[in-house]
Coordinates of C-alpha atoms in Angstrom, one line a residue:
X1 CA -17.1 35.4 -15.2
X2 CA -16.9 32.0 -13.7
X3 CA -19.8 30.8 -11.7
X4 CA -18.4 30.1 -8.2
X5 CA -21.3 27.7 -7.5
X6 CA -19.8 25.4 -10.0
X7 CA -16.5 25.1 -8.2
X8 CA -16.2 21.6 -6.8
X9 CA -19.6 20.6 -8.0
X10 CA -18.8 17.6 -10.1
X11 CA -20.6 14.4 -9.1
X12 CA -18.5 11.3 -8.7
X13 CA -18.6 8.1 -6.7
X14 CA -15.9 6.2 -4.9
X15 CA -15.6 2.9 -3.1
X16 CA -14.5 3.4 0.5
X17 CA -12.2 0.5 1.3
X18 CA -11.3 -0.1 5.0
X19 CA -10.3 -3.1 7.1
X20 CA -14.0 -3.9 7.4
X21 CA -14.6 -4.6 3.7
X22 CA -11.3 -5.1 1.9
X23 CA -11.7 -8.9 2.0
X24 CA -14.9 -9.1 0.1
X25 CA -13.8 -6.4 -2.3
X26 CA -10.3 -7.6 -2.9
X27 CA -10.9 -9.8 -5.9
X28 CA -13.1 -7.3 -7.6
X29 CA -10.6 -4.5 -7.2
X30 CA -7.8 -6.5 -8.6
X31 CA -10.0 -7.6 -11.6
X32 CA -10.8 -4.0 -12.3
X33 CA -7.2 -2.9 -12.1
X34 CA -6.1 -5.7 -14.5
X35 CA -8.3 -4.2 -17.2
X36 CA -7.2 -0.6 -16.9
X37 CA -6.0 1.6 -19.7
X38 CA -4.2 3.7 -17.2
X39 CA -4.5 4.4 -13.4
X40 CA -4.2 7.7 -11.6
X41 CA -3.1 7.7 -8.0
X42 CA -2.9 10.1 -5.0
X43 CA -2.0 9.7 -1.4
X44 CA -2.3 11.4 2.0
X45 CA 0.5 11.0 4.5
X46 CA 1.6 12.2 8.0
X47 CA 4.3 14.6 6.9
X48 CA 6.0 16.5 4.0
X49 CA 8.9 17.8 6.1
X50 CA 10.5 17.3 9.5
X51 CA 10.0 20.4 11.7
X52 CA 11.0 21.1 15.3
X53 CA 12.0 17.5 15.9
X54 CA 12.8 16.6 19.5
X55 CA 16.5 16.6 20.3
X56 CA 16.1 13.0 21.7
X57 CA 16.2 11.8 18.0
X58 CA 19.6 13.4 17.4
X59 CA 18.7 14.0 13.8
X60 CA 20.9 15.9 11.4
X61 CA 18.3 18.4 10.1
X62 CA 20.5 19.2 7.2
X63 CA 19.6 15.8 5.8
X64 CA 15.9 16.5 6.0
X65 CA 15.5 19.5 3.7
X66 CA 12.9 18.3 1.1
X67 CA 13.2 21.5 -0.9
X68 CA 16.9 21.2 -1.5
X69 CA 18.0 22.2 -4.9
X70 CA 20.5 19.4 -5.3
X71 CA 18.6 16.2 -6.4
X72 CA 20.7 13.9 -4.3
X73 CA 20.1 16.0 -1.2
X74 CA 16.4 16.3 -2.0
X75 CA 15.9 12.6 -2.5
X76 CA 17.8 11.8 0.7
X77 CA 15.5 14.2 2.6
X78 CA 12.3 12.8 1.1
X79 CA 13.4 9.2 1.8
X80 CA 14.1 10.1 5.4
X81 CA 10.6 11.6 5.7
X82 CA 8.9 8.6 4.1
X83 CA 10.8 6.1 6.2
X84 CA 9.8 7.8 9.5
X85 CA 6.2 8.9 8.6
X86 CA 3.3 6.9 7.1
X87 CA 0.6 6.8 4.5
X88 CA -2.9 7.5 5.8
X89 CA -4.9 6.9 2.6
X90 CA -4.4 6.0 -1.1
X91 CA -6.8 7.0 -3.9
X92 CA -6.9 5.0 -7.1
X93 CA -8.9 6.1 -10.2
X94 CA -9.0 3.3 -12.7
X95 CA -9.7 4.3 -16.3
X96 CA -10.7 1.4 -18.6
X97 CA -11.9 1.4 -22.2
X98 CA -15.6 1.7 -22.6
X99 CA -16.1 1.8 -26.4
X100 CA -13.0 0.5 -28.1
X101 CA -13.6 2.4 -31.3
X102 CA -14.5 5.7 -29.7
X103 CA -11.6 7.9 -28.6
X104 CA -11.8 9.2 -25.1
X105 CA -14.5 6.8 -24.0
X106 CA -13.8 5.4 -20.5
X107 CA -15.4 3.6 -17.6
X108 CA -14.0 4.9 -14.3
X109 CA -13.8 3.1 -11.0
X110 CA -12.7 5.2 -8.0
X111 CA -11.3 3.7 -4.7
X112 CA -10.3 5.3 -1.5
X113 CA -8.2 3.1 0.8
X114 CA -8.0 4.2 4.4
X115 CA -4.6 3.0 5.8
X116 CA -3.1 2.5 9.2
X117 CA 0.7 1.8 9.3
X118 CA 1.6 -0.6 12.2
X119 CA 5.2 0.7 12.4
X120 CA 5.7 3.5 15.0
X121 CA 6.0 6.7 13.0
X122 CA 6.2 10.4 13.2
X123 CA 3.4 12.9 12.4
X124 CA 3.8 16.5 11.4
X125 CA 1.4 18.8 13.2
X126 CA 0.8 21.1 10.3
X127 CA 0.1 18.2 8.0
X128 CA -2.4 16.6 10.4
X129 CA -4.1 20.0 11.0
X130 CA -4.4 20.4 7.2
X131 CA -6.0 17.0 6.8
X132 CA -8.4 17.6 9.7
X133 CA -9.4 21.0 8.3
X134 CA -10.1 19.6 4.9
X135 CA -12.3 16.8 6.1
X136 CA -10.0 13.8 6.7
X137 CA -11.6 11.5 9.3
X138 CA -8.7 10.7 11.7
X139 CA -11.0 8.8 14.0
X140 CA -12.1 6.5 11.2
X141 CA -8.5 6.1 10.1
X142 CA -7.5 4.9 13.7
X143 CA -10.5 2.6 14.0
X144 CA -11.0 1.2 10.5
X145 CA -7.7 1.8 8.6
X146 CA -6.2 -1.1 6.6
X147 CA -3.3 -2.3 8.7
X148 CA 0.0 -2.8 7.1
X149 CA 3.7 -2.7 7.8
X150 CA 5.8 -0.3 5.9
X151 CA 9.0 -1.3 4.1
X152 CA 8.4 -5.0 3.3
X153 CA 11.7 -6.7 2.4
X154 CA 10.7 -8.7 0.5
X155 CA 7.7 -10.1 2.5
X156 CA 5.6 -8.1 4.9
X157 CA 6.2 -8.4 8.7
X158 CA 4.3 -11.3 10.1
X159 CA 2.5 -10.8 13.5
X160 CA 0.3 -13.0 15.7
X161 CA -2.9 -11.3 14.5
X162 CA -3.9 -13.0 11.3
X163 CA -6.3 -10.3 10.3
X164 CA -3.4 -7.8 10.2
X165 CA -1.2 -10.1 8.1
X166 CA -4.1 -10.6 5.7
X167 CA -4.9 -6.9 5.4
X168 CA -1.2 -6.0 4.8
X169 CA -0.8 -8.7 2.1
X170 CA -4.0 -7.5 0.3
X171 CA -3.2 -3.8 0.1
X172 CA 0.4 -4.7 -1.0
X173 CA -0.9 -7.0 -3.8
X174 CA -3.2 -4.3 -5.0
X175 CA -0.3 -1.9 -5.3
X176 CA 1.9 -4.6 -7.0
X177 CA -1.0 -5.0 -9.5
X178 CA -0.1 -1.5 -10.7
X179 CA 3.4 -2.8 -11.4
X180 CA 2.1 -5.9 -13.1
X181 CA -0.2 -3.8 -15.3
X182 CA 2.6 -2.3 -17.3
X183 CA 0.4 0.7 -18.3
X184 CA 0.7 4.4 -17.6
X185 CA 0.7 5.5 -14.0
X186 CA -0.6 9.1 -13.6
X187 CA 0.2 11.5 -10.8
X188 CA -0.1 15.2 -10.1
X189 CA 2.9 16.7 -8.4
X190 CA 3.4 13.2 -7.2
X191 CA 7.1 12.6 -6.5
X192 CA 6.4 12.4 -2.8
X193 CA 3.5 10.0 -3.5
X194 CA 5.9 7.7 -5.4
X195 CA 8.5 7.8 -2.6
X196 CA 5.8 6.9 0.1
X197 CA 4.3 4.2 -2.1
X198 CA 7.7 2.6 -2.7
X199 CA 8.5 2.6 1.0
X200 CA 5.1 1.4 2.1
X201 CA 4.3 -1.4 -0.3
X202 CA 7.4 -2.3 -2.4
X203 CA 10.3 -2.3 0.0
X204 CA 12.9 -0.1 1.8
X205 CA 13.8 2.9 -0.3
X206 CA 17.2 2.7 -2.2
X207 CA 20.1 4.6 -0.8
X208 CA 20.6 6.8 -3.9
X209 CA 18.1 8.6 -6.1
X210 CA 19.8 7.2 -9.2
X211 CA 18.8 3.7 -8.1
X212 CA 15.3 4.9 -7.1
X213 CA 14.7 6.4 -10.5
X214 CA 16.1 3.3 -12.2
X215 CA 13.7 1.2 -10.2
X216 CA 10.7 3.4 -11.1
X217 CA 11.6 3.1 -14.8
X218 CA 11.6 -0.7 -14.6
X219 CA 8.5 -0.9 -12.3
X220 CA 6.3 1.2 -14.7
X221 CA 7.3 0.5 -18.3
X222 CA 4.0 2.1 -19.5
X223 CA 5.5 5.4 -18.2
X224 CA 4.8 7.8 -15.4
X225 CA 2.9 11.0 -16.4
X226 CA 2.8 14.0 -14.0
X227 CA -0.2 16.2 -15.0
X228 CA 1.2 19.2 -13.1
X229 CA 4.3 19.1 -15.4
X230 CA 2.1 18.5 -18.4
X231 CA -0.1 21.5 -17.5
X232 CA 2.8 23.8 -16.9
X233 CA 4.5 22.8 -20.1
X234 CA 1.5 22.6 -22.5
X235 CA -0.3 25.7 -21.0
X236 CA 2.5 27.8 -19.4
X237 CA 0.3 30.9 -19.1
X238 CA -2.3 29.4 -16.8
X239 CA -2.3 28.0 -13.3
X240 CA -1.5 24.3 -12.8
X241 CA -2.9 23.4 -9.4
X242 CA -5.1 20.3 -9.6
X243 CA -8.6 21.8 -9.2
X244 CA -7.8 24.5 -11.8
X245 CA -6.4 22.0 -14.3
X246 CA -9.4 19.7 -13.8
X247 CA -12.1 22.3 -14.3
X248 CA -10.2 23.8 -17.2
X249 CA -10.1 20.4 -18.8
X250 CA -13.8 20.0 -18.3
X251 CA -14.4 23.3 -20.2
X252 CA -12.1 22.2 -23.0
X253 CA -14.0 18.9 -23.4
X254 CA -17.4 20.7 -23.4
X255 CA -16.2 23.0 -26.2
X256 CA -14.9 20.0 -28.2
X257 CA -18.2 18.3 -27.9
X258 CA -20.1 21.4 -29.1
X259 CA -17.9 21.7 -32.2
X260 CA -18.3 18.0 -32.9
X261 CA -14.7 17.2 -32.1
X262 CA -13.8 14.0 -30.3
X263 CA -14.5 14.6 -26.6
X264 CA -14.2 12.7 -23.4
X265 CA -17.1 10.4 -22.7
X266 CA -16.7 9.1 -19.2
X267 CA -19.0 6.8 -17.2
X268 CA -18.6 6.7 -13.5
X269 CA -19.2 3.2 -12.2
X270 CA -21.3 2.5 -9.2
X271 CA -19.9 1.4 -5.9
X272 CA -19.1 -2.3 -5.8
X273 CA -21.6 -4.6 -4.0
X274 CA -20.3 -7.4 -1.9
X275 CA -21.5 -10.1 0.4
X276 CA -21.5 -9.0 4.0
X277 CA -19.2 -11.5 5.7
X278 CA -19.0 -9.7 9.1
X279 CA -19.5 -11.6 12.3
X280 CA -23.2 -11.7 13.3
X281 CA -24.4 -9.1 15.7
X282 CA -23.9 -9.9 19.3
X283 CA -27.0 -11.2 21.1
X284 CA -29.2 -8.7 22.8
X285 CA -28.0 -7.6 26.2
X286 CA -29.7 -5.8 29.0
X287 CA -29.1 -2.6 27.0
X288 CA -31.4 -3.7 24.2
X289 CA -35.1 -2.8 24.3
X290 CA -37.4 -5.4 25.7
X291 CA -41.1 -5.9 25.3
X292 CA -41.9 -4.6 28.8
X293 CA -39.5 -1.7 28.8
X294 CA -40.7 1.1 26.4
X295 CA -38.2 3.7 27.5
X296 CA -36.5 5.2 24.4
X297 CA -33.1 5.5 26.1
X298 CA -30.6 3.0 27.1
X299 CA -31.2 1.9 30.7
X300 CA -27.7 0.5 31.3
X301 CA -26.1 3.6 30.0
X302 CA -28.4 5.8 32.1
X303 CA -27.4 3.8 35.2
X304 CA -23.7 3.3 34.7
X305 CA -22.5 5.4 31.8
X306 CA -21.6 2.3 29.9
X307 CA -23.4 0.0 27.5
X308 CA -22.2 -3.5 26.3
X309 CA -23.5 -2.7 22.8
X310 CA -21.6 0.6 22.7
X311 CA -22.4 2.3 19.4
X312 CA -24.4 -0.7 18.2
X313 CA -27.0 0.1 20.8
X314 CA -30.2 1.3 19.1
X315 CA -31.2 3.4 22.1
X316 CA -30.1 6.8 23.0
X317 CA -26.9 7.5 25.0
X318 CA -27.5 11.2 25.0
X319 CA -27.3 12.3 28.6
X320 CA -29.5 15.4 28.1
X321 CA -32.1 13.4 26.4
X322 CA -32.0 10.8 29.2
X323 CA -32.5 13.5 31.8
X324 CA -35.4 14.9 29.8
X325 CA -37.1 11.5 29.8
X326 CA -36.4 10.9 33.5
X327 CA -37.9 14.3 34.4
X328 CA -41.0 13.3 32.6
X329 CA -41.0 9.9 34.3
X330 CA -40.9 11.7 37.6
X331 CA -43.6 14.1 36.6
X332 CA -45.9 11.3 35.4
X333 CA -45.4 9.5 38.7
X334 CA -46.1 12.5 40.9
X335 CA -48.9 14.0 38.9
X336 CA -51.1 11.3 37.2
X337 CA -53.4 14.1 35.8
X338 CA -50.5 15.5 33.8
X339 CA -49.2 12.3 32.2
X340 CA -46.4 13.0 29.6
X341 CA -45.1 10.0 27.9
X342 CA -41.4 9.6 27.4
X343 CA -42.2 8.7 23.8
X344 CA -43.4 12.3 23.2
X345 CA -39.9 13.6 23.8
X346 CA -38.0 13.8 20.5
X347 CA -34.3 13.4 20.6
X348 CA -32.7 16.7 19.5
X349 CA -28.9 16.8 19.0
X350 CA -28.9 20.5 20.1
X351 CA -30.3 19.4 23.5
X352 CA -33.6 21.3 23.2
X353 CA -36.8 19.8 24.2
X354 CA -39.2 19.2 21.3
X355 CA -42.8 17.9 21.4
X356 CA -43.6 15.4 18.8
X357 CA -46.9 15.6 16.9
X358 CA -49.0 12.5 17.2
X359 CA -49.8 12.4 13.5
X360 CA -46.2 12.3 12.3
X361 CA -45.6 8.7 13.0
X362 CA -46.1 7.2 9.6
X363 CA -43.9 4.2 10.1
X364 CA -45.9 2.7 12.9
X365 CA -42.9 2.3 15.1
X366 CA -43.6 5.0 17.6
X367 CA -40.9 7.2 15.9
X368 CA -38.1 4.9 16.9
X369 CA -36.5 4.9 13.5
X370 CA -36.4 8.6 13.4
X371 CA -34.9 8.9 16.9
X372 CA -32.2 6.4 15.9
X373 CA -31.5 8.2 12.7
X374 CA -31.2 11.6 14.4
X375 CA -29.0 10.1 17.1
X376 CA -26.6 8.9 14.3
X377 CA -26.7 12.3 12.6
X378 CA -28.3 10.9 9.5
X379 CA -31.3 12.2 7.5
X380 CA -34.5 10.4 8.2
X381 CA -35.5 8.0 5.4
X382 CA -37.9 5.2 5.0
X383 CA -36.4 1.9 6.0
X384 CA -36.4 -0.6 3.1
X385 CA -38.3 -3.7 3.6
X386 CA -36.8 -7.1 3.6
X387 CA -33.2 -8.3 4.1
X388 CA -30.6 -7.2 1.7
X389 CA -28.0 -10.0 1.0
X390 CA -25.3 -7.6 0.0
X391 CA -23.6 -4.4 1.1
X392 CA -22.3 -1.4 -0.8
X393 CA -18.8 -0.1 -0.3
X394 CA -19.7 3.2 1.3
X395 CA -18.9 5.5 4.2
X396 CA -20.7 7.9 6.4
X397 CA -20.6 10.6 3.8
X398 CA -22.1 8.2 1.2
X399 CA -18.9 8.3 -0.8
X400 CA -20.1 11.1 -3.1
X401 CA -18.0 14.1 -4.0
X402 CA -20.1 17.2 -3.3
X403 CA -22.2 17.9 -6.3
X404 CA -24.8 20.2 -7.8
X405 CA -24.7 19.0 -11.3
X406 CA -23.5 16.0 -13.2
X407 CA -20.6 17.0 -15.5
X408 CA -18.6 13.9 -16.4
X409 CA -21.2 11.2 -17.1
X410 CA -22.5 9.2 -20.0
X411 CA -26.0 9.7 -21.5
X412 CA -28.5 9.2 -18.8
X413 CA -30.7 7.3 -21.2
X414 CA -28.1 4.6 -22.0
X415 CA -29.6 1.2 -21.2
X416 CA -26.3 -0.1 -19.9
X417 CA -25.4 3.0 -17.8
X418 CA -25.0 2.0 -14.2
X419 CA -23.3 5.3 -13.2
X420 CA -24.6 7.3 -10.3
X421 CA -26.1 10.7 -10.9
X422 CA -26.7 12.2 -7.5
X423 CA -27.1 15.6 -6.0
X424 CA -25.7 16.0 -2.5
X425 CA -25.4 19.1 -0.3
X426 CA -22.2 21.0 -0.8
X427 CA -19.7 20.3 1.9
X428 CA -17.1 22.8 0.9
X429 CA -15.0 22.4 -2.2
X430 CA -11.8 22.5 -0.2
X431 CA -12.8 19.2 1.6
X432 CA -13.5 17.5 -1.7
X433 CA -10.3 18.6 -3.4
X434 CA -8.3 16.9 -0.7
X435 CA -9.9 13.5 -0.7
X436 CA -7.4 11.0 -2.1
X437 CA -9.9 9.3 -4.3
X438 CA -11.2 12.5 -5.8
X439 CA -7.7 13.9 -6.4
X440 CA -6.9 10.7 -8.2
X441 CA -10.1 11.0 -10.3
X442 CA -9.3 14.7 -11.2
X443 CA -5.7 13.7 -12.1
X444 CA -7.0 11.0 -14.4
X445 CA -9.4 13.3 -16.0
X446 CA -6.8 15.9 -16.7
X447 CA -4.5 13.2 -18.2
X448 CA -7.3 11.8 -20.4
X449 CA -8.1 15.4 -21.6
X450 CA -4.5 16.0 -22.7
X451 CA -4.3 12.5 -24.1
X452 CA -7.2 13.3 -26.4
X453 CA -6.1 16.9 -27.3
X454 CA -2.4 16.2 -27.8
X455 CA -2.7 12.7 -29.1
X456 CA 0.7 11.4 -30.2
X457 CA 2.5 14.4 -28.7
X458 CA 1.8 13.3 -25.2
X459 CA 4.8 11.0 -25.2
X460 CA 7.1 14.0 -24.9
X461 CA 5.9 14.3 -21.3
X462 CA 6.4 10.6 -20.4
X463 CA 8.6 9.9 -17.4
X464 CA 9.0 13.6 -16.5
X465 CA 8.0 14.3 -12.9
X466 CA 7.4 17.8 -11.5
X467 CA 9.9 18.8 -8.8
X468 CA 8.4 20.9 -5.9
X469 CA 9.5 24.5 -6.1
X470 CA 10.7 24.4 -9.7
X471 CA 8.8 23.3 -12.8
X472 CA 11.9 22.8 -15.0
X473 CA 13.9 20.8 -15.4
X474 CA 11.8 17.9 -14.2
X475 CA 13.0 14.6 -12.7
X476 CA 13.7 12.3 -15.6
X477 CA 12.6 8.7 -14.8
X478 CA 15.1 6.7 -16.9
X479 CA 17.6 4.0 -16.6
X480 CA 21.1 5.5 -16.5
X481 CA 24.1 3.6 -17.8
X482 CA 25.9 4.8 -14.6
X483 CA 23.4 3.2 -12.2
X484 CA 21.6 0.0 -11.6
X485 CA 18.6 -1.4 -9.8
X486 CA 18.5 -1.4 -6.1
X487 CA 18.8 -4.5 -3.9
X488 CA 15.2 -3.9 -2.9
X489 CA 14.1 -4.1 -6.5
X490 CA 16.0 -7.3 -7.2
X491 CA 14.6 -8.9 -4.1
X492 CA 11.0 -7.9 -4.7
X493 CA 10.5 -7.9 -8.5
X494 CA 10.8 -11.7 -8.7
X495 CA 7.7 -12.0 -6.5
X496 CA 5.7 -9.9 -9.0
X497 CA 3.9 -12.3 -11.4
X498 CA 3.9 -11.5 -15.1
X499 CA 0.7 -9.9 -16.3
X500 CA -1.9 -12.1 -18.0
X501 CA -1.2 -12.2 -21.7
X502 CA -4.9 -12.1 -22.5
X503 CA -5.1 -8.6 -21.0
X504 CA -2.2 -7.1 -23.0
X505 CA -4.7 -5.9 -25.7
X506 CA -6.2 -2.7 -24.4
X507 CA -9.7 -3.5 -25.8
X508 CA -9.8 -7.2 -24.7
X509 CA -11.5 -8.2 -21.5
X510 CA -10.8 -11.5 -19.7
X511 CA -12.6 -14.4 -21.4
X512 CA -15.0 -14.9 -18.6
X513 CA -16.2 -11.3 -18.7
X514 CA -16.2 -10.5 -22.5
X515 CA -18.9 -8.0 -23.4
X516 CA -20.7 -7.3 -26.6
X517 CA -18.5 -6.0 -29.5
X518 CA -17.5 -2.4 -29.2
X519 CA -17.8 -2.0 -25.5
X520 CA -15.7 -2.7 -22.4
X521 CA -17.3 -3.4 -19.0

């Protein structure tokens, strides 16, 4: 019987890319993509369907049935949804050759781009509820999402805020690098992903599905591979949802390794480091602690309910904690024989009063570091000494997919192995399975597994995209003699530079980054 504790337990790392760090990471991301053997992609968006729309929109709901059986009607409905809704995140899993002479040997870099469309758009309540339930941070998306304008034609919208213009240009160029790459693009039940990506970063969707398919064929000459269609066709007797296909592929590869057959050898790359180019912290205000004021809570917030430093304030804004401290202040003033220092009150997120032991302050800071850590909901850890010149692309959750064991990793004893092997508390496999970066990683792993198992026979699944609600026949991505490219394609493709010739060889890295023979970086 399967061990349920292993469900969703693979350890993997991703780079969390937001408006705060896309600038310093931009060049590194593009360099990594340019050396890819293939790229897997997944997205999250604000709606799959239009449901219960207000009558003020005067929409013909017959044109919004995304599960229509006729492909022309289906595409029209999907295009309508993508034009009126928006992407929330995009996950990329970039698989590049590790050992050129070893089949199935890959370095993998994972990226999760949090996005924020600047166009007014619709949201589907059920879609948003699903995302919130599975761990998507809507507050983070609103405050730190990479801002872009959907449907550039052929250039993005230009606004007065230069930061928005720059963010939009960067995320679009990263997507266009997938077009420049001319290598396989891998999806899982990803037709809607392709529709949204086209509308968001390439241009207005074509009027007809024939032109859309023609465009896709020209944009991705390396082929589009849908792992859901591959799984249903190659293994028709088993389930084909992504988590199942992924863990089944893991088991297949473990069995191949035990029988000395070629098996996947994947090294998960560390998160990228980058120079922190943020604006310097604002000067200390009256909310900051002073040498004479030893109170562990923010005096300004306690007095007015507002602090100039807001979340950057190192002192507590917890009202219950402030009240506890003030009660002790009052008690100490009225009864000198029963002095109880405010510093003896430990900040407890549950609002309970706790007495600190005098011998627990090992940092010599009066417990300040612990109070700040608890206030931020983090685990208490020793603060590293010295100033670090670089930052790591991470988020509150440390950008690790919930893990109890390391399954897809290289030999821990490799001298050149900079992959991360971590064990983090399980946060619920459902949350993990609906993170765009992890879905992209699983999609890429399934593809790599079939690529190794099927070898030359994998080409029979090239440019065949699964259609929701029916596995066969798939959508064939091909250039028809009865259609042509769309106006959008002809306007945009000229702005897509030709790929570097030196990167055409799968095993060749750029001259400035060439590694020792037999390995890729």
